[in-house]
Amino acid sequence: MFKNRHRHHVPALNTTSTSDISFMLLIFFLVTTSIESDKGLRQRLPPMPRDKEQPVEQVVKPRNVLHISVAADNRITCSGREVTLGELKAVVENFVDNKADDPQLPEKHLRDIPMLGRCAVTDRHVIAIQVDRQAGYDVYFKMQNTIAEAYIFLRDRLSRSRFGHPYSECTAEEREAIGRYYPQRISETVPESSGREEGRL
């Protein structure tokens, strides 16, 4: 007689908690993973000229122009003098503000600005930036940020004195008025030996 063979059944794995573990791992990686976002400079470019319109060359007085250049070895010079980023910020603030109406700094014009009244402003100043193509991006962005910080300082100071709160808390109308008082006028080119003009603000 044949003996009855007993088949051994392998118990199935308990997978009820697998989905929970997967979900917890997903949450863990989402929380602990840092996603880097692209950073850049916020600049407003001029509108493109219409086809039938010819570009008009504007004559800018030498006193209204502040020349800033970044050399191939990352040296920053301002009006022919080498400066640090801290010195550059002070130079830009003094140039744009021209509080004492210095004849060597941008000329002032009387303008009627809503919410601010009749003001004497340096609305024709130009910060001319020239950057060598061999200069490092890090120095370039630090230089741009320093110039932006100078404008922010001046606008914040004006906002606190006229409106009683920082520039970051200004309404759209207040920001427009302060922007007309301290307009950001920047022209950027590359050296003639490097090629064409890159852009203008």
Tab-separated table of C-alpha atoms in Angstrom, residues 49-177:
chain	number	residue	atom	x	y	z
A	49	PRO	CA	11.390	98.812	-30.634
A	50	ARG	CA	8.731	98.680	-33.301
A	51	ASP	CA	9.729	97.874	-36.865
A	52	LYS	CA	9.158	101.394	-38.164
A	53	GLU	CA	10.772	103.108	-35.211
A	54	GLN	CA	14.453	103.920	-35.402
A	55	PRO	CA	16.480	103.820	-32.183
A	56	VAL	CA	17.274	107.307	-30.929
A	57	GLU	CA	20.728	107.917	-29.573
A	58	GLN	CA	20.562	109.783	-26.295
A	59	VAL	CA	23.360	112.100	-25.247
A	60	VAL	CA	24.248	111.537	-21.615
A	61	LYS	CA	26.316	114.071	-19.746
A	62	PRO	CA	29.515	112.665	-18.217
A	63	ARG	CA	28.454	113.742	-14.734
A	64	ASN	CA	25.343	111.568	-15.014
A	65	VAL	CA	27.274	108.343	-15.708
A	66	LEU	CA	28.901	106.063	-13.142
A	67	HIS	CA	31.264	103.600	-14.821
A	68	ILE	CA	31.648	100.198	-13.150
A	69	SER	CA	33.764	97.460	-14.679
A	70	VAL	CA	34.692	93.898	-13.797
A	71	ALA	CA	38.037	92.769	-15.208
A	72	ALA	CA	39.040	89.282	-16.282
A	73	ASP	CA	40.835	88.795	-12.944
A	74	ASN	CA	37.567	89.691	-11.094
A	75	ARG	CA	38.781	93.118	-9.971
A	76	ILE	CA	35.945	95.651	-9.664
A	77	THR	CA	36.728	99.226	-10.614
A	78	CYS	CA	34.469	102.237	-10.275
A	79	SER	CA	35.338	105.318	-12.342
A	80	GLY	CA	38.870	103.981	-12.738
A	81	ARG	CA	39.416	103.226	-9.041
A	82	GLU	CA	39.481	99.684	-7.667
A	83	VAL	CA	36.805	99.172	-5.015
A	84	THR	CA	35.461	96.455	-2.769
A	85	LEU	CA	31.791	95.451	-2.754
A	86	GLY	CA	31.221	97.447	0.437
A	87	GLU	CA	32.801	100.535	-1.086
A	88	LEU	CA	30.815	100.030	-4.281
A	89	LYS	CA	27.519	100.102	-2.366
A	90	ALA	CA	28.427	103.427	-0.728
A	91	VAL	CA	29.529	104.912	-4.062
A	92	VAL	CA	26.288	103.914	-5.793
A	93	GLU	CA	24.163	105.297	-2.941
A	94	ASN	CA	26.001	108.622	-2.994
A	95	PHE	CA	25.867	108.784	-6.798
A	96	VAL	CA	22.143	108.059	-7.135
A	97	ASP	CA	21.108	110.249	-4.196
A	98	ASN	CA	23.441	113.247	-4.673
A	99	LYS	CA	22.020	114.699	-1.487
A	100	ALA	CA	24.343	117.728	-1.466
A	101	ASP	CA	23.717	118.484	-5.178
A	102	ASP	CA	27.391	118.020	-5.980
A	103	PRO	CA	28.234	119.342	-9.494
A	104	GLN	CA	30.415	116.247	-10.015
A	105	LEU	CA	27.429	113.943	-9.419
A	106	PRO	CA	24.188	113.538	-11.437
A	107	GLU	CA	22.225	116.694	-12.066
A	108	LYS	CA	18.896	117.111	-10.310
A	109	HIS	CA	15.563	118.042	-11.870
A	110	LEU	CA	12.332	119.150	-10.248
A	111	ARG	CA	9.540	116.631	-10.782
A	112	ASP	CA	5.954	116.453	-9.538
A	113	ILE	CA	5.562	112.950	-8.141
A	114	PRO	CA	2.157	111.752	-6.875
A	115	MET	CA	2.131	111.156	-3.095
A	116	LEU	CA	5.538	112.846	-2.759
A	117	GLY	CA	4.903	116.289	-4.232
A	118	ARG	CA	7.516	118.396	-5.987
A	119	CYS	CA	10.927	116.757	-5.631
A	120	ALA	CA	14.448	117.272	-6.937
A	121	VAL	CA	15.563	113.914	-8.334
A	122	THR	CA	18.502	112.511	-10.305
A	123	ASP	CA	16.252	110.840	-12.848
A	124	ARG	CA	18.834	110.969	-15.652
A	125	HIS	CA	21.645	109.119	-13.941
A	126	VAL	CA	23.042	105.990	-15.574
A	127	ILE	CA	25.105	103.200	-14.030
A	128	ALA	CA	27.206	101.859	-16.907
A	129	ILE	CA	28.477	98.323	-16.262
A	130	GLN	CA	31.187	96.702	-18.353
A	131	VAL	CA	32.057	93.069	-17.651
A	132	ASP	CA	34.869	91.082	-19.211
A	133	ARG	CA	33.783	87.715	-20.602
A	134	GLN	CA	36.515	86.013	-18.573
A	135	ALA	CA	35.187	87.363	-15.262
A	136	GLY	CA	33.637	84.880	-12.847
A	137	TYR	CA	29.874	84.597	-12.490
A	138	ASP	CA	30.141	84.777	-8.702
A	139	VAL	CA	31.773	88.209	-8.794
A	140	TYR	CA	29.330	89.394	-11.447
A	141	PHE	CA	26.255	88.423	-9.412
A	142	LYS	CA	27.728	89.878	-6.213
A	143	MET	CA	28.358	93.148	-8.021
A	144	GLN	CA	24.797	93.212	-9.376
A	145	ASN	CA	23.360	92.391	-5.944
A	146	THR	CA	25.436	95.170	-4.366
A	147	ILE	CA	24.003	97.719	-6.803
A	148	ALA	CA	20.477	96.422	-6.116
A	149	GLU	CA	21.078	96.685	-2.358
A	150	ALA	CA	22.092	100.339	-2.782
A	151	TYR	CA	18.792	101.129	-4.524
A	152	ILE	CA	16.845	99.158	-1.912
A	153	PHE	CA	18.537	101.103	0.893
A	154	LEU	CA	17.665	104.466	-0.661
A	155	ARG	CA	14.069	103.448	-1.385
A	156	ASP	CA	13.602	101.997	2.087
A	157	ARG	CA	14.947	105.166	3.714
A	158	LEU	CA	12.608	107.345	1.630
A	159	SER	CA	9.642	105.091	2.422
A	160	ARG	CA	10.261	105.270	6.159
A	161	SER	CA	10.633	109.053	6.118
A	162	ARG	CA	7.602	109.784	3.890
A	163	PHE	CA	5.192	106.932	4.627
A	164	GLY	CA	6.309	105.723	8.060
A	165	HIS	CA	6.938	102.106	7.084
A	166	PRO	CA	9.612	100.102	5.206
A	167	TYR	CA	9.627	99.797	1.444
A	168	SER	CA	8.642	96.122	1.670
A	169	GLU	CA	5.284	97.173	3.162
A	170	CYS	CA	4.485	99.843	0.569
A	171	THR	CA	1.383	99.731	-1.569
A	172	ALA	CA	1.620	99.610	-5.356
A	173	GLU	CA	1.042	103.386	-5.548
A	174	GLU	CA	3.727	104.080	-2.951
A	175	ARG	CA	6.204	101.815	-4.740
A	176	GLU	CA	5.541	103.593	-8.020
A	177	ALA	CA	6.136	106.988	-6.394
